[in-house]
Each structure stands twice: as C-alpha cells, then as structure tokens.
PDB file of C-alpha atoms in Angstrom:
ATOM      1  CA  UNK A   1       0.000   0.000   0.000  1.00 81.00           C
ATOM      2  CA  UNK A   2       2.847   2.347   0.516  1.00 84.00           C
ATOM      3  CA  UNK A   3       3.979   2.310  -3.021  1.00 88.00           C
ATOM      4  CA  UNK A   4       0.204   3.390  -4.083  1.00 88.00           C
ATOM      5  CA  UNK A   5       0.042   6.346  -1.532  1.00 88.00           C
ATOM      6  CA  UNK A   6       3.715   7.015  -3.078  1.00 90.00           C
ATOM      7  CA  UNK A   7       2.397   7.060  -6.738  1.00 91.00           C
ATOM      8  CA  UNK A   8      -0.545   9.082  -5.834  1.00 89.00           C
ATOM      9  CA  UNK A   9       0.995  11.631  -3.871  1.00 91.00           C
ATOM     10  CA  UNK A  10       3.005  12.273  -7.306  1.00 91.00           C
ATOM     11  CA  UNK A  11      -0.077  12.669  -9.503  1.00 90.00           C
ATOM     12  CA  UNK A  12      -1.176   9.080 -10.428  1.00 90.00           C
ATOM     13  CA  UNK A  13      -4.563   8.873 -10.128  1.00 91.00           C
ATOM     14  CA  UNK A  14      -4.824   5.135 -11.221  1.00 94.00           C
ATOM     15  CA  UNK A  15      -2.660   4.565  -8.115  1.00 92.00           C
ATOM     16  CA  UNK A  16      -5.150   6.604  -6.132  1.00 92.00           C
ATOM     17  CA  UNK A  17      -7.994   4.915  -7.629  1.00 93.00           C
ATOM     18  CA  UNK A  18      -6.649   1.747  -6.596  1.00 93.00           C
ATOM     19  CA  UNK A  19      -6.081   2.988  -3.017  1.00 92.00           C
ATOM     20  CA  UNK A  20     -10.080   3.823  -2.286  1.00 92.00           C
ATOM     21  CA  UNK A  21     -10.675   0.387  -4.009  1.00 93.00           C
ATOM     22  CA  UNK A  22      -8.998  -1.381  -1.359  1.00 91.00           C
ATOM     23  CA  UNK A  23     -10.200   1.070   1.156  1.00 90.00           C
ATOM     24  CA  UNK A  24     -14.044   1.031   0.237  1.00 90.00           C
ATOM     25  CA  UNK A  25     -15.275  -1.551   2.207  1.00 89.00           C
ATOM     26  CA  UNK A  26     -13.909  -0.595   5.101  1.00 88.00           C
ATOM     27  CA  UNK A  27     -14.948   2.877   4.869  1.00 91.00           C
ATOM     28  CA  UNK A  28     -18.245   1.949   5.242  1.00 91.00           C
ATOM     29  CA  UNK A  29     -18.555  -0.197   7.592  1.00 87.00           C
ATOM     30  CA  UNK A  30     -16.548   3.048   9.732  1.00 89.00           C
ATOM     31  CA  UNK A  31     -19.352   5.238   8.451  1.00 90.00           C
ATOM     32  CA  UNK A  32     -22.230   2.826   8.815  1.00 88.00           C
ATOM     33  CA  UNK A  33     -21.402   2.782  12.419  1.00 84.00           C
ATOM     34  CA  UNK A  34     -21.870   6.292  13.142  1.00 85.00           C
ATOM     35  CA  UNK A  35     -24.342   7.024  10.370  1.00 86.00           C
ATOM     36  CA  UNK A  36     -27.935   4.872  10.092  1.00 80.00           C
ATOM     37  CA  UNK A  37     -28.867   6.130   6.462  1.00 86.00           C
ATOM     38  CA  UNK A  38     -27.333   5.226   3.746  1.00 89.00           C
ATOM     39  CA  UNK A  39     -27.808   8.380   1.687  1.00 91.00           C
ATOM     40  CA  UNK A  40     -25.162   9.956   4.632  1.00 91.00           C
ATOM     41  CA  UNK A  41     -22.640   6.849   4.595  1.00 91.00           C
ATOM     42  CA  UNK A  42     -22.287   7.560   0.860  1.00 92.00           C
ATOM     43  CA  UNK A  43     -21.685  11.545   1.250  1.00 92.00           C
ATOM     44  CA  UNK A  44     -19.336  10.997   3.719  1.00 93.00           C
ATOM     45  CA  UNK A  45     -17.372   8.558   2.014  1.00 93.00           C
ATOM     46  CA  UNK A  46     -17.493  11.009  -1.171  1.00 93.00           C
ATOM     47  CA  UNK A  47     -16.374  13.980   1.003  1.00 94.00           C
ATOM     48  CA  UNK A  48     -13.643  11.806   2.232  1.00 93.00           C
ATOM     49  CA  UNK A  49     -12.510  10.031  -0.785  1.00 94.00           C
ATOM     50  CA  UNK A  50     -12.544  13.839  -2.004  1.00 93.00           C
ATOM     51  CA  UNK A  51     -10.530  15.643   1.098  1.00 94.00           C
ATOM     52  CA  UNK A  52      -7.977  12.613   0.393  1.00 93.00           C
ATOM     53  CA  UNK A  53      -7.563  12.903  -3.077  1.00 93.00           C
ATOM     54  CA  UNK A  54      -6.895  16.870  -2.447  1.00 92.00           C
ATOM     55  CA  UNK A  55      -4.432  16.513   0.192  1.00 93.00           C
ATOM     56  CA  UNK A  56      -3.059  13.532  -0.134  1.00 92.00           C
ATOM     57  CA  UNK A  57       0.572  15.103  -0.909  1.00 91.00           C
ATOM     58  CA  UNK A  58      -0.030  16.520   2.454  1.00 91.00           C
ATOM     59  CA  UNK A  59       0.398  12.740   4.220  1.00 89.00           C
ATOM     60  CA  UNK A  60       3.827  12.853   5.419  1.00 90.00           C
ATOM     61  CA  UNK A  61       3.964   9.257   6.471  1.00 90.00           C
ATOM     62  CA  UNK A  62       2.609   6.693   3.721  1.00 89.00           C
ATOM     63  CA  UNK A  63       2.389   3.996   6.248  1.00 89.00           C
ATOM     64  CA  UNK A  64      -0.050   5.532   7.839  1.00 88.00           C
ATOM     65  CA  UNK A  65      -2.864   6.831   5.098  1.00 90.00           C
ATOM     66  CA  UNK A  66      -5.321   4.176   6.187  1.00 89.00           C
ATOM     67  CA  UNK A  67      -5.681   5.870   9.527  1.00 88.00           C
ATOM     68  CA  UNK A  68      -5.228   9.235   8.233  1.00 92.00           C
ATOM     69  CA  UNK A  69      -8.211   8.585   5.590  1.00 92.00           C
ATOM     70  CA  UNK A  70     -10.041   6.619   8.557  1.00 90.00           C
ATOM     71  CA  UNK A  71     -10.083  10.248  10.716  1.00 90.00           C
ATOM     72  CA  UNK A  72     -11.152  12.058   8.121  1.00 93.00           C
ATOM     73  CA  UNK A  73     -14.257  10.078   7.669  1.00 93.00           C
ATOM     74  CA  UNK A  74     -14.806   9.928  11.081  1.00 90.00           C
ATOM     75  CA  UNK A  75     -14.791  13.769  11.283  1.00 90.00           C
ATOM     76  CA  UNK A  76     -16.582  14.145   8.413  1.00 92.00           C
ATOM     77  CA  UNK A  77     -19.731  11.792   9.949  1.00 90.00           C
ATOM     78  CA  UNK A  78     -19.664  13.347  12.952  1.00 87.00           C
ATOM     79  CA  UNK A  79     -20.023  17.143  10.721  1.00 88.00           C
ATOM     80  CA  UNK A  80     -22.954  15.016   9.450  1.00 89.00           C
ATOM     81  CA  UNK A  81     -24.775  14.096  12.525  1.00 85.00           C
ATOM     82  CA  UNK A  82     -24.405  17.429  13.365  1.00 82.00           C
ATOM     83  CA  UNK A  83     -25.604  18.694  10.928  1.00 82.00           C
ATOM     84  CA  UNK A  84     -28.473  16.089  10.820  1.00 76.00           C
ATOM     85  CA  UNK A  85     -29.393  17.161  14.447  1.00 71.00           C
ATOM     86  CA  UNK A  86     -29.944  20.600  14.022  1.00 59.00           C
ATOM     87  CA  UNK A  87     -32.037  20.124  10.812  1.00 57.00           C
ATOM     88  CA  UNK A  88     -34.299  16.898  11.711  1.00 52.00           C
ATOM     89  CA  UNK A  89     -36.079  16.586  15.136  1.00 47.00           C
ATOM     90  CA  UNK A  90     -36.141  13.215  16.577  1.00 44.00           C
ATOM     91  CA  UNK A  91     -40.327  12.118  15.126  1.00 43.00           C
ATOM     92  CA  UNK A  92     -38.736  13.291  11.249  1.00 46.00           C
ATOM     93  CA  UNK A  93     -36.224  10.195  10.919  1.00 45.00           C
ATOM     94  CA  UNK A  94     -37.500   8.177   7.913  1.00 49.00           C
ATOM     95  CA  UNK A  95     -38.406   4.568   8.010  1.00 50.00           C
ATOM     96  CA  UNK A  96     -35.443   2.292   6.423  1.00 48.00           C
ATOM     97  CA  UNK A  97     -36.758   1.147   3.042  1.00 50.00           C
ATOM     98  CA  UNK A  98     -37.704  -1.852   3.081  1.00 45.00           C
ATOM     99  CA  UNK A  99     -34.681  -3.834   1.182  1.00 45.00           C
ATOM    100  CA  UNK A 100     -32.299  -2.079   3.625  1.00 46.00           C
ATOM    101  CA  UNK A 101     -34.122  -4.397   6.480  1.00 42.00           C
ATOM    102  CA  UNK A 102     -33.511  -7.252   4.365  1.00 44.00           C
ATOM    103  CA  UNK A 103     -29.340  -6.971   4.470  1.00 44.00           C
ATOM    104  CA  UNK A 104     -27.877 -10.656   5.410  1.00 38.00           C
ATOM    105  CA  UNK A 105     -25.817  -8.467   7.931  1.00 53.00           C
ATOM    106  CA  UNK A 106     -28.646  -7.149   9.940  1.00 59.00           C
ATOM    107  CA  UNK A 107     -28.529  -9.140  13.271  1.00 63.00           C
ATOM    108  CA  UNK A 108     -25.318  -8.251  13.538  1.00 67.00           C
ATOM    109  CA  UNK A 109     -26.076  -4.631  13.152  1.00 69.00           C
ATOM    110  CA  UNK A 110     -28.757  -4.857  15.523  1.00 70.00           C
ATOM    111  CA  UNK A 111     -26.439  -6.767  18.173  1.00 71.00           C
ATOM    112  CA  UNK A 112     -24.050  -3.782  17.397  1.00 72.00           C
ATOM    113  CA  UNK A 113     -26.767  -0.964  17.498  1.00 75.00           C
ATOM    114  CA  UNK A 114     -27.608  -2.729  21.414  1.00 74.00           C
ATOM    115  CA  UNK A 115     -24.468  -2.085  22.812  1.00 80.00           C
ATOM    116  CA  UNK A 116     -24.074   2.035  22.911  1.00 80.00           C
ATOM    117  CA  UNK A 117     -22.546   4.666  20.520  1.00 79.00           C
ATOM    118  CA  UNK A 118     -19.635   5.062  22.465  1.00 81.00           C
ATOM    119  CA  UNK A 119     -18.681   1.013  22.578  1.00 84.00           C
ATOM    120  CA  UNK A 120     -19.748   0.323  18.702  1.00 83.00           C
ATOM    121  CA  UNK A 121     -17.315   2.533  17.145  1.00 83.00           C
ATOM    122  CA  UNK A 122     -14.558   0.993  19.035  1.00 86.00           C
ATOM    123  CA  UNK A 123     -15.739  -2.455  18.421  1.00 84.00           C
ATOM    124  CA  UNK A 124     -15.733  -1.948  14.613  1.00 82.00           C
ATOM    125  CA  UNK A 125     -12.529  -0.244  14.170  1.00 85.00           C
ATOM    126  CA  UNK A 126     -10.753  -3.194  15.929  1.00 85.00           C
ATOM    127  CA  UNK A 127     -12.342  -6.315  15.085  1.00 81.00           C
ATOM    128  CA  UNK A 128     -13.670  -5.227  11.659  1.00 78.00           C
ATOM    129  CA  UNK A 129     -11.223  -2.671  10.388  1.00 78.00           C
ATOM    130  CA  UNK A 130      -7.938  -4.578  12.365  1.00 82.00           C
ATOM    131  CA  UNK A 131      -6.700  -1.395  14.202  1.00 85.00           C
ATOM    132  CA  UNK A 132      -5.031  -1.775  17.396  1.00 89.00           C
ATOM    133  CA  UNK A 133      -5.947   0.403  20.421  1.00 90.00           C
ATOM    134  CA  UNK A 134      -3.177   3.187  20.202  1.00 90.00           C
ATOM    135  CA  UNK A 135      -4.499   3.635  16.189  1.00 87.00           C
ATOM    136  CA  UNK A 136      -7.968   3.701  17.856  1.00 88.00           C
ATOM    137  CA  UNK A 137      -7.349   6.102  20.713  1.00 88.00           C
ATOM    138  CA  UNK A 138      -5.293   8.460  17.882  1.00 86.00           C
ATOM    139  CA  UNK A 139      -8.311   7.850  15.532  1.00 84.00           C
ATOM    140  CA  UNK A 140     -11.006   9.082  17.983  1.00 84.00           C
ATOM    141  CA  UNK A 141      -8.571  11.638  20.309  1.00 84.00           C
ATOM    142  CA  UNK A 142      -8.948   9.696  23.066  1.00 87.00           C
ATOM    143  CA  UNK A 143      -6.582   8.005  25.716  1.00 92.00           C
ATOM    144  CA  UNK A 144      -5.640   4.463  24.981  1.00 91.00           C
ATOM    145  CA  UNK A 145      -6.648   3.078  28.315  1.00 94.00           C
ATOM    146  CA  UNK A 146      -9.995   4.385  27.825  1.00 92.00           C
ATOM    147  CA  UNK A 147     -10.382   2.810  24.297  1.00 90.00           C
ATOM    148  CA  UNK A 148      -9.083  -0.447  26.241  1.00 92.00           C
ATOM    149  CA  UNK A 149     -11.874  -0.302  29.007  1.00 91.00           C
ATOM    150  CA  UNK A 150     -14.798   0.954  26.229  1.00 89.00           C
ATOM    151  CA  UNK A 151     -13.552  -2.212  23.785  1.00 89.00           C
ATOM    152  CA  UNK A 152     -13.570  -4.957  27.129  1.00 90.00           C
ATOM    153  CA  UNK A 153     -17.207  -3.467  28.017  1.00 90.00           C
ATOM    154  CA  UNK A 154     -18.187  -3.251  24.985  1.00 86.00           C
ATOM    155  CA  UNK A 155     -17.203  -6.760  24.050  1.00 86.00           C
ATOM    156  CA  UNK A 156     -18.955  -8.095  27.434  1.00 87.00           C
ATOM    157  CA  UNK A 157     -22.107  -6.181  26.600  1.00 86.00           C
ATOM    158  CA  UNK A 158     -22.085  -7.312  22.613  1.00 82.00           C
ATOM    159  CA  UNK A 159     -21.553 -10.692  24.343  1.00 82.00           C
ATOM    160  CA  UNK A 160     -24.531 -10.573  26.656  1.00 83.00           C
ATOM    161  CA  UNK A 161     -27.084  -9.146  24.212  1.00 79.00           C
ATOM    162  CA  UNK A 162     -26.047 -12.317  21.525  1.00 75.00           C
ATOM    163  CA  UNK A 163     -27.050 -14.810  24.258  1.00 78.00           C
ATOM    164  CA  UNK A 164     -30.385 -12.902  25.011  1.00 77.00           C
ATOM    165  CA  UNK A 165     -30.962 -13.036  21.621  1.00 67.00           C
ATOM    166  CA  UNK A 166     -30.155 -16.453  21.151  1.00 62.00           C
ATOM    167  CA  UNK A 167     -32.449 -17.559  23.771  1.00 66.00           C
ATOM    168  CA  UNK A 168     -35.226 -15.282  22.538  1.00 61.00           C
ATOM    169  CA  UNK A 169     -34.604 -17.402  19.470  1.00 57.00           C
ATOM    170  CA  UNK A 170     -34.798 -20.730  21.288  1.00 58.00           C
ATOM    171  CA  UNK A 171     -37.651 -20.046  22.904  1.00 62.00           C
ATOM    172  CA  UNK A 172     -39.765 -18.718  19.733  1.00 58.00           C
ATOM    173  CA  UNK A 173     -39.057 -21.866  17.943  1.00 56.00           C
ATOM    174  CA  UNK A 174     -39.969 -23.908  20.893  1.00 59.00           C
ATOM    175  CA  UNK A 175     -43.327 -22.379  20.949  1.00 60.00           C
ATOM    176  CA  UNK A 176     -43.372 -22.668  16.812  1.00 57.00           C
ATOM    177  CA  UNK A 177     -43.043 -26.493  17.322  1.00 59.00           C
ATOM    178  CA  UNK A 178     -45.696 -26.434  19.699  1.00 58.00           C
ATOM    179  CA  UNK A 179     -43.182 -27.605  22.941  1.00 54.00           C
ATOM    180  CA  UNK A 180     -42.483 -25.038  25.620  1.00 48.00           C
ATOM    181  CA  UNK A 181     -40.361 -25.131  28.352  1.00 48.00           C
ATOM    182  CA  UNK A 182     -42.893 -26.179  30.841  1.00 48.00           C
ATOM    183  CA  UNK A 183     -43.946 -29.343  28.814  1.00 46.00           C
ATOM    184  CA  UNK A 184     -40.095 -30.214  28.619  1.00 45.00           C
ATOM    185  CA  UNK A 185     -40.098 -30.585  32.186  1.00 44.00           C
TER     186      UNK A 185
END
C-alpha cells in the first residue's frame, strides 16, 4: 500500500484509484457505524474520498494513510450528525426502506446498534477494520486506556445481548413447534 500512496501523492490517479478500491469496504462499515442512512454513509465517504484525493501530498507518512483517511471520515460523519441534528427533530427520521431491512448483515447490526454509541465505534474499528488500540485512541482523540476499558465493556455487553438473543430465538421456535419449556419438564 505504501507504493500506491507514493504514486498518488506524485499525480497518479490510477494509483489513487486503486487505493479507495482497497479502502471502500472498510470505509463503510466506519461510516455505517456512526451514520444509520445510507444516503449519509455515501456523502461521507465522497467527502472523504474527495478531502484525500486533495491533500493527499499533504500525508507525510505513507504507512499511515489508512488511519489518516479513517479520521477524516470519522470527522466528516460526525459534521454530518451534526448537521443532521440541528435540521431533523427526533419524530422526522424516515423509516429504512424496506430492502435495507432485508441486508444478510442485519442481526449483527442490531447486536451492534444494542451495545451504545460510544462502545460500537470501538468495536468496529478493531475487530472489523484490524486497528489496534493506540491507532484507535489516535483515531477518535482519546486516551488508549480508555479505548481499552470501552472495547472490554463493549465486548462483554455485545456478548450478553447475543445470548439474550439467542435464547429469545430458542424459545420462539420452541413455541413454533408447539413444545415449551414447561412441557419439557
């Protein structure tokens, strides 16, 4: 990856090209975790893929343009929910469209959604996008022990809700089948 960020900090816009490729998918699962619709996700990955593209020859370290591109984004969603906030009151939010609902992913989301803004971010950036907890705390200007604590809690609550919701589970397709727990006794 250094040799792309090389290439496009000297004008090669394949080599940037190639860079967001890679990047993409992990840019939204960033944004998706601070933004619910998908119209914002997609502005704030253009805004981002556009503030790189325009400063990229600022990047003094190559090594590091994943994180750099990674705080721009995050800055850039949080501009968004900002901006969201001050526009929309709470009873305005649109329903999801229906497709959106039907995303293979959406337990997990949900399980993710359960545990608390402050512990979802945190959880994403390290198991999904592989940062470690300095990157994180440098990512979200915030001290590493704290990022250490939020990510154990986090993991413990994300852990609790996905064995309520497994035995919500159980017990719905015990009743489906007609047994219940009190007949299995």
């Amino acid at each position: 990856m250094r040799y792309l960020v090389k290439r496009a900090q000297n004008d090669d816009d394949e080599a940037f090209i190639e860079l967001i490729e890679r990047s993409k998918q992990g840019m939204y699962k960033v944004a998706k975790s601070y933004l619910h619709c998908e119209e914002d996700v997609a502005d704030a990955m253009q805004e981002t893929i556009l503030a790189c593209y325009e400063k990229i020859r600022t990047l003094k370290e190559p090594d590091y343009f994943q994180t750099w591109m990674i705080r721009i984004l995050i800055n850039r969603c949080k501009d968004i929910l900002k901006k969201n906030k001050e526009l929309r009151l709470l009873d305005d939010y649109p329903e999801r469209p229906f497709m959106e609902e039907m995303q293979v992913n959406l337990e997990f989301e949900e399980l993710l959604e359960s545990v608390g803004e402050k512990y979802k971010t945190i959880l994403v950036l390290y198991y999904v996008e592989g940062f470690n907890t300095r990157e994180i705390a440098g990512l979200l200007d915030m001290n590493e022990h704290t990022v250490k604590t939020r990510l154990a809690r986090g993991r413990d609550k994300f852990r609790k809700e996905y064995m309520r919701s497994d035995e919500i589970i159980k017990e719905c397709n015990l009743k489906k089948t007609g047994y219940s727990q009190a007949s299995s006794s």
